[in-house]
Short mmCIF file of C-alpha atoms and ligand atoms in Angstrom, two decimals:
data_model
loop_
_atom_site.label_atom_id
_atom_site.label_comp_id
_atom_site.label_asym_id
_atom_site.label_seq_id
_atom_site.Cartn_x
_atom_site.Cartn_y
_atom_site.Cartn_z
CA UNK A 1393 9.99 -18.34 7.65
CA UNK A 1394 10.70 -17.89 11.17
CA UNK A 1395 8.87 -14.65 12.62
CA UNK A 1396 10.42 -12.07 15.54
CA UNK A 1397 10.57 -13.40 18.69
CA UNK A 1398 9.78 -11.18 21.94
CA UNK A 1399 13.00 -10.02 22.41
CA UNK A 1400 13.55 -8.28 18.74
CA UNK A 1401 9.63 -6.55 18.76
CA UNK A 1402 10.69 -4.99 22.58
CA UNK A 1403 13.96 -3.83 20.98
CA UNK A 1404 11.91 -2.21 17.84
CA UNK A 1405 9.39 -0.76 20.59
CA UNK A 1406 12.09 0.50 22.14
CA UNK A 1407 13.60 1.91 18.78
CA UNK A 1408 10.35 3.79 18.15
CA UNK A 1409 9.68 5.33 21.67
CA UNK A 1410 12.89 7.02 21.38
CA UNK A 1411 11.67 8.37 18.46
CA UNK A 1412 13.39 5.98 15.86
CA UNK A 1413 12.20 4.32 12.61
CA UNK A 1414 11.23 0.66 12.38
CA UNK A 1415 9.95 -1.19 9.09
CA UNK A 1416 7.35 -4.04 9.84
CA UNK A 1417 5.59 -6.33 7.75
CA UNK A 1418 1.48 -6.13 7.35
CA UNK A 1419 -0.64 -8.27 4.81
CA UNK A 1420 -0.47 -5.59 2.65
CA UNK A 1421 3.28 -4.31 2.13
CA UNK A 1422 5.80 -3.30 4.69
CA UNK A 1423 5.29 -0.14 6.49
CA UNK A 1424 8.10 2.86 7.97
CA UNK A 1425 6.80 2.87 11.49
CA UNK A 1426 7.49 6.14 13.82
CA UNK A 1427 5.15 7.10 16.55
CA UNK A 1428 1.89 8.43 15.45
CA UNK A 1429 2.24 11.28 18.67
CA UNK A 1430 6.23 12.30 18.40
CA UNK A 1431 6.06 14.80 15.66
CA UNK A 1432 9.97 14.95 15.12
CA UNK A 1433 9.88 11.00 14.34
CA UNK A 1434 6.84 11.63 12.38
CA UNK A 1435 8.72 14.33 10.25
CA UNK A 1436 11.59 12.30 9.76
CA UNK A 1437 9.62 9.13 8.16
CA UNK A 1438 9.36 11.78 5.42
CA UNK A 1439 12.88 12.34 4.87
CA UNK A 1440 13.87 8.83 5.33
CA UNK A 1441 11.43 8.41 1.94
CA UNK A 1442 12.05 11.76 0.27
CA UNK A 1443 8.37 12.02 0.81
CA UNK A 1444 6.38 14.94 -0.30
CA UNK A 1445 5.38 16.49 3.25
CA UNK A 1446 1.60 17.51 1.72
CA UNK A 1447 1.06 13.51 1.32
CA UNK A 1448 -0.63 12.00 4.40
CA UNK A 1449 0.45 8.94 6.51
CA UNK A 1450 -1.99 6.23 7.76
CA UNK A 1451 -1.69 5.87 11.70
CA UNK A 1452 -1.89 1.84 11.97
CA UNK A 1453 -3.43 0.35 16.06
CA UNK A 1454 -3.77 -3.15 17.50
CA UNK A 1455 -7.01 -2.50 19.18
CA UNK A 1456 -10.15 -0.90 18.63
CA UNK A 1457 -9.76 1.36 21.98
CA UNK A 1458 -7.06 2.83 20.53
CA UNK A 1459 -9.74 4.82 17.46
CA UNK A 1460 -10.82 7.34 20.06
CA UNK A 1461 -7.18 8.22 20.87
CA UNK A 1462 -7.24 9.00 17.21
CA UNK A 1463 -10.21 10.11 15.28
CA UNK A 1464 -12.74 12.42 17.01
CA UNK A 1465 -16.09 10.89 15.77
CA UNK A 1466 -16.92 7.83 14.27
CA UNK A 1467 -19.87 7.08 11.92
CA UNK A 1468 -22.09 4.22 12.07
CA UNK A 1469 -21.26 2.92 8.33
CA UNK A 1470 -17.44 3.33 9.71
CA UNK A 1471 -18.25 1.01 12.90
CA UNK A 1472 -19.57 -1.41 10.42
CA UNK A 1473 -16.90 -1.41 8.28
CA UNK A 1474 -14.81 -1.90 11.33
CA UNK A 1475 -16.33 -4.54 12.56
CA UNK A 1476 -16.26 -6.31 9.43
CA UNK A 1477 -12.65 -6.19 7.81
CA UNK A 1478 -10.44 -5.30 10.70
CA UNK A 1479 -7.96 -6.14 11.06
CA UNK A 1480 -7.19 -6.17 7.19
CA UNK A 1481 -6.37 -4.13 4.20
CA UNK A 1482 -8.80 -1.35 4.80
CA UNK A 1483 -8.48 2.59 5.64
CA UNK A 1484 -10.78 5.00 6.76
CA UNK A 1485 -10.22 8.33 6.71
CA UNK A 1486 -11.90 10.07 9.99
CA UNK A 1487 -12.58 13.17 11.71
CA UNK A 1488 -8.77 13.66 13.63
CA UNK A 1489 -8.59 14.25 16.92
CA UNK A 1490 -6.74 17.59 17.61
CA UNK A 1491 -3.25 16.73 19.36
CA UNK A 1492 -2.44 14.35 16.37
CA UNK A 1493 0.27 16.19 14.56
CA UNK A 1494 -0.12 18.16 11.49
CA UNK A 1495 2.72 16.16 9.87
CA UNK A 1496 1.14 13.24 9.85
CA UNK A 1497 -2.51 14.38 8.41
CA UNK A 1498 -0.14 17.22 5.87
CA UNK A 1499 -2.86 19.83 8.05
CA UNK A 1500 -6.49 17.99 6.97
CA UNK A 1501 -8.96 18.04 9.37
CA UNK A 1502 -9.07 14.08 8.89
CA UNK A 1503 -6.76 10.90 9.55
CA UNK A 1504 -6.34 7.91 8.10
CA UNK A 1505 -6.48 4.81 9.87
CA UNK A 1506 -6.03 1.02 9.72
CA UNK A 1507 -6.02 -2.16 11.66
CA UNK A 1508 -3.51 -4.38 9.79
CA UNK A 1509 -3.95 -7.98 10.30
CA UNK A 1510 -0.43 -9.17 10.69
CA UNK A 1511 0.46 -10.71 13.76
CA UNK A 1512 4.25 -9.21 13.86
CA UNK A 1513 2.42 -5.58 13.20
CA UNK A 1514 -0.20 -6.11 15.93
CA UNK A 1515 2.56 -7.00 18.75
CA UNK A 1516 5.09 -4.01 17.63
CA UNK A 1517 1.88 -1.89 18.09
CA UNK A 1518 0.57 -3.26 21.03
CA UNK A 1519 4.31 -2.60 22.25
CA UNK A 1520 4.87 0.78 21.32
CA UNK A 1521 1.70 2.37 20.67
CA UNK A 1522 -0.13 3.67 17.35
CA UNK A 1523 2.26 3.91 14.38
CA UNK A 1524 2.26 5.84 11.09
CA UNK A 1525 3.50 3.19 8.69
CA UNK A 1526 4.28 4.86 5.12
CA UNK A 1527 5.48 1.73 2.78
CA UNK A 1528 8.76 1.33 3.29
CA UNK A 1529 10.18 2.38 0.03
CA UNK A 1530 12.00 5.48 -1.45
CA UNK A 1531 9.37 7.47 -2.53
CA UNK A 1532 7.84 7.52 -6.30
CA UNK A 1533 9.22 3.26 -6.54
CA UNK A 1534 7.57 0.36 -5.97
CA UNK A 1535 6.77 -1.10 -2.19
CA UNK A 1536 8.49 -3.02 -0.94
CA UNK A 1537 6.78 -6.73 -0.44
CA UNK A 1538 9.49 -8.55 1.52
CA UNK A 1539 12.45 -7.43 3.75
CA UNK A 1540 15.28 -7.06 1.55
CA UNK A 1541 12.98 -4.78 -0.97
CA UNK A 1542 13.34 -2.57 2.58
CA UNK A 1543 16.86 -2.71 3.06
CA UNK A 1544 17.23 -2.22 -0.54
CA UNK A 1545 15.30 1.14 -1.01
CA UNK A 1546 16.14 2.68 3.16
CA UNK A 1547 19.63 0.59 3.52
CA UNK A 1548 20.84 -0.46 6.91
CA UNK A 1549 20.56 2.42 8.88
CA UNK A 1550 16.45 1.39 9.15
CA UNK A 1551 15.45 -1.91 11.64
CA UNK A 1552 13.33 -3.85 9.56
CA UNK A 1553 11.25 -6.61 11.23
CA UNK A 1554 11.52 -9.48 8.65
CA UNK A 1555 7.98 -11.31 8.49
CA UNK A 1556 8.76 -12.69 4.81
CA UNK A 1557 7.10 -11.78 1.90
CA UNK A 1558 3.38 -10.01 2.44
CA UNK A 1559 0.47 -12.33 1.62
CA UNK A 1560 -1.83 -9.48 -0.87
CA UNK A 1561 1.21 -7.37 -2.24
CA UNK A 1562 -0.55 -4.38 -3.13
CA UNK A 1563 -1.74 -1.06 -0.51
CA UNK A 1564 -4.58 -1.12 1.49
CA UNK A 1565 -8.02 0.01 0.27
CA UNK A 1566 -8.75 3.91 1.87
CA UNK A 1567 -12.32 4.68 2.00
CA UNK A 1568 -13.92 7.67 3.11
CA UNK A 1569 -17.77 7.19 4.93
CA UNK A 1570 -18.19 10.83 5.71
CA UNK A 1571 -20.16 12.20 3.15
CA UNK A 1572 -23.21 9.78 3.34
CA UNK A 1573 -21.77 7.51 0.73
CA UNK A 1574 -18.85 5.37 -0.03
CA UNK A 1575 -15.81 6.83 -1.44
CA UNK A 1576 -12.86 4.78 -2.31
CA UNK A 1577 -9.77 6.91 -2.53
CA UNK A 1578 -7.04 4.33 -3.18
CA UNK A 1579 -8.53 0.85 -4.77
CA UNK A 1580 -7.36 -2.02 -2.47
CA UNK A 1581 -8.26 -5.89 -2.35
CA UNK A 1582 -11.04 -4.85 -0.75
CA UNK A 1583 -13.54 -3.70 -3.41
CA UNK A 1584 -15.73 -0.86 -3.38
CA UNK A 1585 -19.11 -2.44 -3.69
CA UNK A 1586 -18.50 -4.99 -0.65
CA UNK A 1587 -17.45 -2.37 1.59
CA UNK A 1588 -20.54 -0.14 0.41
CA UNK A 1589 -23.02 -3.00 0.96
CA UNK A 1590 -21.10 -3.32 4.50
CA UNK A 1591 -21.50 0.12 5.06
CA UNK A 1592 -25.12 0.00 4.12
CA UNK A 1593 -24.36 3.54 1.62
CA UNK A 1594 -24.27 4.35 -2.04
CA UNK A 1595 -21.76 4.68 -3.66
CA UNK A 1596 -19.78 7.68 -4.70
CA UNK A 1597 -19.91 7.93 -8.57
CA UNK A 1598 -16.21 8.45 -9.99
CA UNK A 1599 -14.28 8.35 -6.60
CA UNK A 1600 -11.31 6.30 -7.29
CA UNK A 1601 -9.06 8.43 -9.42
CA UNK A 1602 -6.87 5.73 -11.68
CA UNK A 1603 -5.84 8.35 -13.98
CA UNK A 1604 -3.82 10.99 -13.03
CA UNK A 1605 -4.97 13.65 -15.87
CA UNK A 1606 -8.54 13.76 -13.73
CA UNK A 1607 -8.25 16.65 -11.59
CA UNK A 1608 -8.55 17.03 -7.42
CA UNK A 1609 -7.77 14.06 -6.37
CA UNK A 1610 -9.52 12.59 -3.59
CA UNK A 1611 -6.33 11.25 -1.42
CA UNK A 1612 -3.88 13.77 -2.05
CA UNK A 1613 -1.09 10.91 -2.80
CA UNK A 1614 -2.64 9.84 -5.85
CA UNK A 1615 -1.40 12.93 -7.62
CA UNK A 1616 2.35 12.18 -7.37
CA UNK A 1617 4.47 9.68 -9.31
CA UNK A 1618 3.95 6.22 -7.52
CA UNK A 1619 4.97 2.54 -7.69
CA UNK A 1620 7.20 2.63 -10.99
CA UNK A 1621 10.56 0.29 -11.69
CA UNK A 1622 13.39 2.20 -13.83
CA UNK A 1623 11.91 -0.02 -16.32
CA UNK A 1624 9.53 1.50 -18.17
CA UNK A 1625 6.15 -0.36 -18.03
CA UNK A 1626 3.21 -0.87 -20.06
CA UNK A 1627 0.34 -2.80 -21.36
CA UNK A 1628 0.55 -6.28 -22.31
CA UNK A 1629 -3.10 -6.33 -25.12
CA UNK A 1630 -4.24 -9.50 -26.86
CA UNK A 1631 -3.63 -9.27 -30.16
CA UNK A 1632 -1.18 -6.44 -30.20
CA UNK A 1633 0.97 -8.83 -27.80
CA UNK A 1634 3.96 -9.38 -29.78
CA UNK A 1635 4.67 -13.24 -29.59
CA UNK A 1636 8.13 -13.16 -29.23
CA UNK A 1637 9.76 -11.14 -26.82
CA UNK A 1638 12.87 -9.12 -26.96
CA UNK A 1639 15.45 -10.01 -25.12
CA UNK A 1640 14.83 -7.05 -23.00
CA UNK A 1641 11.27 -7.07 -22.40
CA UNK A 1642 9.93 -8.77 -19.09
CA UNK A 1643 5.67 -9.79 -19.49
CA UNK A 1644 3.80 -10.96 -16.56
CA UNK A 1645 0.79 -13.20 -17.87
CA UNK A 1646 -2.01 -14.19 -16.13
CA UNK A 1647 -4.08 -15.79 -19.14
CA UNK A 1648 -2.69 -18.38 -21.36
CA UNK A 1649 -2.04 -15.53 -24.07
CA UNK A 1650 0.69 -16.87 -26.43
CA UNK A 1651 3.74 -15.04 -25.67
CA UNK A 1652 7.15 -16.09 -25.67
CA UNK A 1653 10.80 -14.95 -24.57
CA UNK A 1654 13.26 -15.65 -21.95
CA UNK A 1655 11.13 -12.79 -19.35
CA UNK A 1656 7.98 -14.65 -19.50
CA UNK A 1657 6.50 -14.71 -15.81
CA UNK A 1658 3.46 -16.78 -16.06
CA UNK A 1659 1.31 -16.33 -12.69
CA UNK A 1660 -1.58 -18.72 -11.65
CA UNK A 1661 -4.38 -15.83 -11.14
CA UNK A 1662 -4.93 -12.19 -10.16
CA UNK A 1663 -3.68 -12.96 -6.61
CA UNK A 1664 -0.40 -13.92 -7.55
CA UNK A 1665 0.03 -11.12 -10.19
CA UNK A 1666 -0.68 -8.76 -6.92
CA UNK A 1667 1.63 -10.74 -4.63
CA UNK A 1668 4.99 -10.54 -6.99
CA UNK A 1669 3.85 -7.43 -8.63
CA UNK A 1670 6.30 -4.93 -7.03
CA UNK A 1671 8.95 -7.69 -6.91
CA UNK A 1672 8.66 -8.45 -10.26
CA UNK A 1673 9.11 -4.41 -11.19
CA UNK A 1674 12.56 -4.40 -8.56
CA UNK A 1675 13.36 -7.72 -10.54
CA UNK A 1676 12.91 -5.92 -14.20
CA UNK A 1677 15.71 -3.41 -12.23
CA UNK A 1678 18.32 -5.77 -10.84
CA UNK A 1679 18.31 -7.76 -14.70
CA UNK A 1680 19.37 -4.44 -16.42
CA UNK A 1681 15.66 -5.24 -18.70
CA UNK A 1682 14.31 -2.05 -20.48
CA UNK A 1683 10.88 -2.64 -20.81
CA UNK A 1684 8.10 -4.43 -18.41
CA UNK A 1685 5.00 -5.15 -19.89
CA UNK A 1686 1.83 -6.25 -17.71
CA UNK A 1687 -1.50 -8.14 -19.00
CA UNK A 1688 -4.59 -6.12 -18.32
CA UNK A 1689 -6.41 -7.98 -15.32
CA UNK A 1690 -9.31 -9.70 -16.43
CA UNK A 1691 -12.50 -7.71 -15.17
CA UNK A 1692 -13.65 -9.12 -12.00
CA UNK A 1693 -11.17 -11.26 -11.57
CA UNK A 1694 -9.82 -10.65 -7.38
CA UNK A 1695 -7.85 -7.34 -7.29
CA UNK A 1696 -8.48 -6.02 -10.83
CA UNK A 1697 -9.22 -2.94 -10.09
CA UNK A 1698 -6.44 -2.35 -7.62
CA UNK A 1699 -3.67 -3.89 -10.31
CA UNK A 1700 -4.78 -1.53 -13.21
CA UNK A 1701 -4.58 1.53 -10.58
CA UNK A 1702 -1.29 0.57 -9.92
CA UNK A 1703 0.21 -0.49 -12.93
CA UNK A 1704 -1.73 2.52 -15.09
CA UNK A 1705 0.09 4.76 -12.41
CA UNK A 1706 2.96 2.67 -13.30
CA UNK A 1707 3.17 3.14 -16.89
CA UNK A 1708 2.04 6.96 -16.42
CA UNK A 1709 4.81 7.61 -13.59
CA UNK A 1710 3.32 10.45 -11.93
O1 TXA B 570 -1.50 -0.99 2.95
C1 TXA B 570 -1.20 0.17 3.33
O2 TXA B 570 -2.04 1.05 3.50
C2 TXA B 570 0.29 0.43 3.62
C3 TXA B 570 0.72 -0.43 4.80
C4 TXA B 570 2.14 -0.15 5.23
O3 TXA B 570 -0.19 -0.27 5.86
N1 TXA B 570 0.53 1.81 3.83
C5 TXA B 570 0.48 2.73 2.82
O4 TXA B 570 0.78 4.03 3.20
O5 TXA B 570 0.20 2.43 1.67
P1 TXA B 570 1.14 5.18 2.16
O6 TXA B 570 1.60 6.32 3.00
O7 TXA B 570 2.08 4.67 1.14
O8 TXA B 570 -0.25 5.58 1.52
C6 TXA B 570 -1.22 6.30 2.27
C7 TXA B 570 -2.34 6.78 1.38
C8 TXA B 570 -1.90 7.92 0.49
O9 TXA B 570 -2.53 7.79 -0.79
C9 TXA B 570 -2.45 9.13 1.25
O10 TXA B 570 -2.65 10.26 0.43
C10 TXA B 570 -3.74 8.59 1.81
O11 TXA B 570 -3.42 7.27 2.20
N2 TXA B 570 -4.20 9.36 2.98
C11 TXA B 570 -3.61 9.44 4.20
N3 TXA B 570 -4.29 10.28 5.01
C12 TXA B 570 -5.35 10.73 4.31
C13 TXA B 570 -6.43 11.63 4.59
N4 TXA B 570 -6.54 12.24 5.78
N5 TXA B 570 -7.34 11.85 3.61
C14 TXA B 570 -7.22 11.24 2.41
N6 TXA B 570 -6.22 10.39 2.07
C15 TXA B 570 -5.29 10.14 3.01
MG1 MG B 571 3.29 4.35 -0.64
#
């Protein structure tokens, strides 16, 4: 897969500091970029989705400098965590610094903000200055994972940077440090209890909200509808597994489970099952199949936690 040359990341820089939209790739799934500082840009990444404006954005930088520009105060246990996973999938929300616009923090007091370690993401940054990178996807479906998902979902009136396919496949992990303890808000490949021994804290008890009947969430974008095909989706369980599939009835399998049927998408591990995950859901789609059903992650394995978030939100679709 070739990547963007120089020329094409100037022209998205460009794009954005007129206030336009550009999708890029990260390792985690693509992103919407518009200029963290031009409000109007900022407001219009929301329409472009059909975003809920009380849902925050996540303003992305290429350098560490670039944190004072946005949050006001930084904890220690927030340096560390800094210092040990960026760039990469993780998201701290911070103390925001006042001229940041109200759009993109939906009027908290704090911002979100992430390092993502993908070399096309890092230049178009560097270029054009801090972005807030929604996934590029029409709100309430899955994210998009490669290029095409983009120009599927936002069409061709969106640049899209095409980095191929993203190497973890599911959102970053968003922590919040601020309360003397670790809370996840959004389960990520990045687990809770390494970032908490990182962080040298406790841990919250009950942070991560995977079910949407629990009320308040933490990260007010885990209360609407997120991540779900037209499919309808659903558990794939041991022995209630049927063995033979209907014809219109995708499973993804990670185990050697005995299932059979002309959707049968056996993946190698956990990994994998994150990487095609969303892909897989857009595929379910484009084959016309009713039903998608998903085995439960084995406990432990890498990413459980994040793929039964996602896939419980899935099957819940809110
Ligand atoms: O991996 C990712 O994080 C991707 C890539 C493109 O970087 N971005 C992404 O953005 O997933 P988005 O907008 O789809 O999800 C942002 C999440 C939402 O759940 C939102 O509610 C939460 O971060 N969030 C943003 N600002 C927040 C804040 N100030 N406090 C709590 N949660 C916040
Ligand atoms: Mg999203």
């Amino acid at each position: 897969m070739s990547q963007p040359d120089e020329a094409q990341i100037q022209r998205a820089a460009q794009r954005l500091r007129q206030g336009g939209l550009v999708a890029f790739p990260t390792e985690t799934v693509y992103g919407l970029g518009a200029l963290a500082t031009d409000a109007q840009a900022v407001a219009s990444v929301f329409t472009c989705k059909g975003r809920p404006s009380d849902n925050p954005l996540i303003v992305h930088i290429s350098a560490r400098r670039e944190v004072a520009q946005v949050a006001r105060h930084v904890p220690a246990a927030a340096q560390a965590l800094m210092d040990a996973f960026w760039p990469g999938p993780l998201t701290l929300v911070l103390p925001r610094q006042p001229h940041i616009p109200d759009g993109v923090t939906a009027g908290l007091d704090t911002v979100a903000l992430r390092m993502p370690d993908h070399p096309v993401a890092l230049r178009l940054i560097a270029a054009a200055g801090p972005l807030v990178a929604p996934s590029a996807n029409r709100s309430g479906g899955p994210s998009p994972t490669t290029a095409q998902h983009v120009r599927d979902d936002l069409g061709a009136a969106v640049m899209v940077l095409d980095g191929g396919p993203c190497r973890i496949g599911l959102e970053s992990t968003v922590v919040d440090v601020s309360q003397g303890e670790l809370r996840v808000l959004r389960p990520g490949h990045l687990t809770a209890a390494e970032l908490a021994q990182v962080a040298g804290l406790p841990l919250a008890a009950g942070a991560a909200r995977a079910h949407p009947s629990q009320s308040a969430p933490a990260s007010p974008g885990m209360k609407y509808r997120h991540y779900a095909p037209q499919a309808t989706v659903d558990w794939l369980r041991g022995s209630a597994a049927p063995a033979q599939l209907p014809p219109d009835t995708m499973a993804l399998v990670v185990t050697d489970i005995d299932v059979r049927g002309a959707n049968v998408v056996r993946l190698k591990d956990t990994r994998e099952l994150a990487q095609q995950l969303y892909g897989r859901f857009r595929e379910a789609d484009e084959l016309g199949l009713r039903r998608v059903l998903v085995e439960e992650p084995p406990q432990g394995e890498p990413l459980a936690e994040a793929l039964r978030n996602r896939i419980q939100k899935a099957i819940t679709r809110r």
